Each structure stands twice: as structure tokens, then as C-alpha cells.
mmCIF file of C-alpha atoms in Angstrom:
data_model
loop_
_atom_site.group_PDB
_atom_site.id
_atom_site.type_symbol
_atom_site.label_atom_id
_atom_site.label_comp_id
_atom_site.label_asym_id
_atom_site.label_seq_id
_atom_site.Cartn_x
_atom_site.Cartn_y
_atom_site.Cartn_z
ATOM 1 C CA MET I 1 -24.625 -16.661 10.044
ATOM 2 C CA GLN I 2 -23.243 -18.116 7.040
ATOM 3 C CA CYS I 3 -19.984 -19.877 6.557
ATOM 4 C CA ILE I 4 -18.093 -21.519 3.340
ATOM 5 C CA VAL I 5 -16.326 -24.671 3.607
ATOM 6 C CA ALA I 6 -13.684 -24.801 0.627
ATOM 7 C CA ASP I 7 -11.992 -27.606 -1.124
ATOM 8 C CA SER I 8 -8.302 -27.206 -2.447
ATOM 9 C CA GLY I 9 -9.120 -26.680 -6.078
ATOM 10 C CA PRO I 10 -11.248 -23.351 -5.615
ATOM 11 C CA LEU I 11 -8.857 -22.349 -2.892
ATOM 12 C CA ILE I 12 -5.948 -22.449 -5.177
ATOM 13 C CA ALA I 13 -7.913 -20.933 -8.010
ATOM 14 C CA LEU I 14 -8.906 -17.792 -5.681
ATOM 15 C CA ALA I 15 -5.273 -17.370 -4.671
ATOM 16 C CA GLY I 16 -4.032 -17.712 -8.153
ATOM 17 C CA VAL I 17 -6.098 -14.702 -9.251
ATOM 18 C CA GLU I 18 -5.530 -12.797 -5.870
ATOM 19 C CA LEU I 19 -8.933 -13.080 -4.552
ATOM 20 C CA LEU I 20 -8.588 -15.056 -1.288
ATOM 21 C CA HIS I 21 -10.529 -12.430 0.448
ATOM 22 C CA LEU I 22 -13.591 -12.993 -1.608
ATOM 23 C CA PRO I 23 -14.834 -15.758 0.925
ATOM 24 C CA THR I 24 -14.912 -13.723 3.979
ATOM 25 C CA ALA I 25 -16.154 -10.659 1.979
ATOM 26 C CA LEU I 26 -19.188 -12.847 1.135
ATOM 27 C CA PHE I 27 -19.388 -15.072 4.193
ATOM 28 C CA GLU I 28 -19.096 -14.780 7.794
ATOM 29 C CA SER I 29 -16.321 -17.436 8.123
ATOM 30 C CA ALA I 30 -14.339 -19.645 5.660
ATOM 31 C CA PHE I 31 -13.180 -23.015 6.696
ATOM 32 C CA ILE I 32 -10.766 -25.778 5.426
ATOM 33 C CA THR I 33 -9.735 -28.953 6.661
ATOM 34 C CA GLU I 34 -6.040 -30.088 7.601
ATOM 35 C CA ALA I 35 -6.233 -32.131 4.572
ATOM 36 C CA VAL I 36 -7.318 -29.368 2.219
ATOM 37 C CA LEU I 37 -4.454 -27.085 3.778
ATOM 38 C CA ALA I 38 -1.777 -29.891 3.167
ATOM 39 C CA GLU I 39 -3.061 -30.404 -0.328
ATOM 40 C CA SER I 40 -2.978 -26.828 -1.131
ATOM 41 C CA LEU I 41 0.505 -26.284 0.606
ATOM 42 C CA GLY I 42 1.946 -29.521 -0.607
ATOM 43 C CA ASP I 43 4.632 -27.606 -2.719
ATOM 44 C CA ILE I 44 5.189 -24.030 -1.144
ATOM 45 C CA HIS I 45 6.557 -23.115 -4.668
ATOM 46 C CA ARG I 46 3.169 -24.049 -6.373
ATOM 47 C CA PRO I 47 1.250 -21.091 -7.507
ATOM 48 C CA GLY I 48 -1.196 -19.809 -4.870
ATOM 49 C CA ALA I 49 0.559 -21.733 -2.030
ATOM 50 C CA ALA I 50 2.180 -18.623 -0.352
ATOM 51 C CA PRO I 51 -1.125 -16.517 -0.457
ATOM 52 C CA ILE I 52 -3.078 -19.324 1.213
ATOM 53 C CA LEU I 53 -0.438 -19.781 3.786
ATOM 54 C CA GLU I 54 -0.804 -15.970 4.540
ATOM 55 C CA ALA I 55 -4.589 -16.091 4.591
ATOM 56 C CA VAL I 56 -4.441 -18.884 7.147
ATOM 57 C CA SER I 57 -2.156 -17.061 9.110
ATOM 58 C CA ALA I 58 -4.081 -13.928 8.997
ATOM 59 C CA GLY I 59 -7.149 -15.608 10.095
ATOM 60 C CA LEU I 60 -8.984 -15.218 6.880
ATOM 61 C CA ILE I 61 -9.368 -19.028 6.533
ATOM 62 C CA GLU I 62 -9.914 -21.213 9.551
ATOM 63 C CA VAL I 63 -8.467 -24.611 9.608
ATOM 64 C CA GLY I 64 -9.846 -27.684 11.642
ATOM 65 C CA PRO I 65 -12.640 -30.084 11.938
ATOM 66 C CA VAL I 66 -15.438 -28.545 9.765
ATOM 67 C CA LEU I 67 -18.295 -30.482 11.642
ATOM 68 C CA ARG I 68 -17.135 -29.354 15.159
ATOM 69 C CA ARG I 69 -16.376 -25.887 14.248
ATOM 70 C CA ALA I 70 -19.630 -25.329 12.553
ATOM 71 C CA ARG I 71 -21.631 -26.693 15.564
ATOM 72 C CA GLU I 72 -19.680 -24.414 17.845
ATOM 73 C CA LYS I 73 -20.544 -21.416 15.934
ATOM 74 C CA GLY I 74 -24.210 -22.637 15.627
ATOM 75 C CA TYR I 75 -24.029 -22.972 11.976
ATOM 76 C CA PHE I 76 -26.656 -25.191 10.332
ATOM 77 C CA LEU I 77 -25.090 -27.553 7.547
ATOM 78 C CA GLY I 78 -28.294 -29.533 6.671
ATOM 79 C CA ASP I 79 -28.844 -32.993 7.975
ATOM 80 C CA ALA I 80 -27.822 -34.726 5.119
ATOM 81 C CA LEU I 81 -24.281 -33.053 5.140
ATOM 82 C CA ILE I 82 -24.050 -33.767 8.816
ATOM 83 C CA ARG I 83 -24.738 -37.237 8.761
ATOM 84 C CA GLN I 84 -22.192 -37.753 5.647
ATOM 85 C CA MET I 85 -19.463 -36.022 7.754
ATOM 86 C CA GLU I 86 -20.413 -38.106 10.859
ATOM 87 C CA LEU I 87 -20.010 -41.325 8.711
ATOM 88 C CA LEU I 88 -16.856 -40.327 7.296
ATOM 89 C CA ALA I 89 -15.401 -39.474 10.701
ATOM 90 C CA ASN I 90 -16.066 -42.781 12.121
ATOM 91 C CA GLU I 91 -14.490 -44.704 9.355
#
């Protein structure tokens, strides 16, 4: 199983060139955090914002706590990444 965790910059870039389907074409799942969604949709009139909202609504991109969802689906993120995410979550 493979997943991708996207940040707002690449997500907005993919939306701008109409390639938001690409992450789920290459990976089983695509995740973003609530913060990435908020940054991507900060201004709904910003280029790429509407397609991102549509992709989330259609289920192409899942939104939520990445670490929890990755563990639920049985993904291995790597010990260093997991540790860093746990440290950030406890701040």
C-alpha cells in the first residue's frame, strides 16, 4: 500500500495545471491535513482553490490527521517521520 501526503504548494500547482487526479493515479491514497486545506482554500477565488475543494468533496483527497489515518490503513511512514509527527502533535 502506498500513500502520498501533500503540502499546499504542490497541491495548488497540480490544481493549476488540472492534474489533481495524478496523486491517486500514482498512489492508493492522497492525504492532506486541515492546515493544508485551509491554506489551499484561504481565498476561494485563488487559482486552484475550487478544483482542490472539488477533489476533497469527491474523495480524491482525504483530509485529517495524517499519522492516525496512516496507522488505520496500515501504512508504514518510517520511524523518523512518525517520531517527528508525534513530537509536533504533543507541542
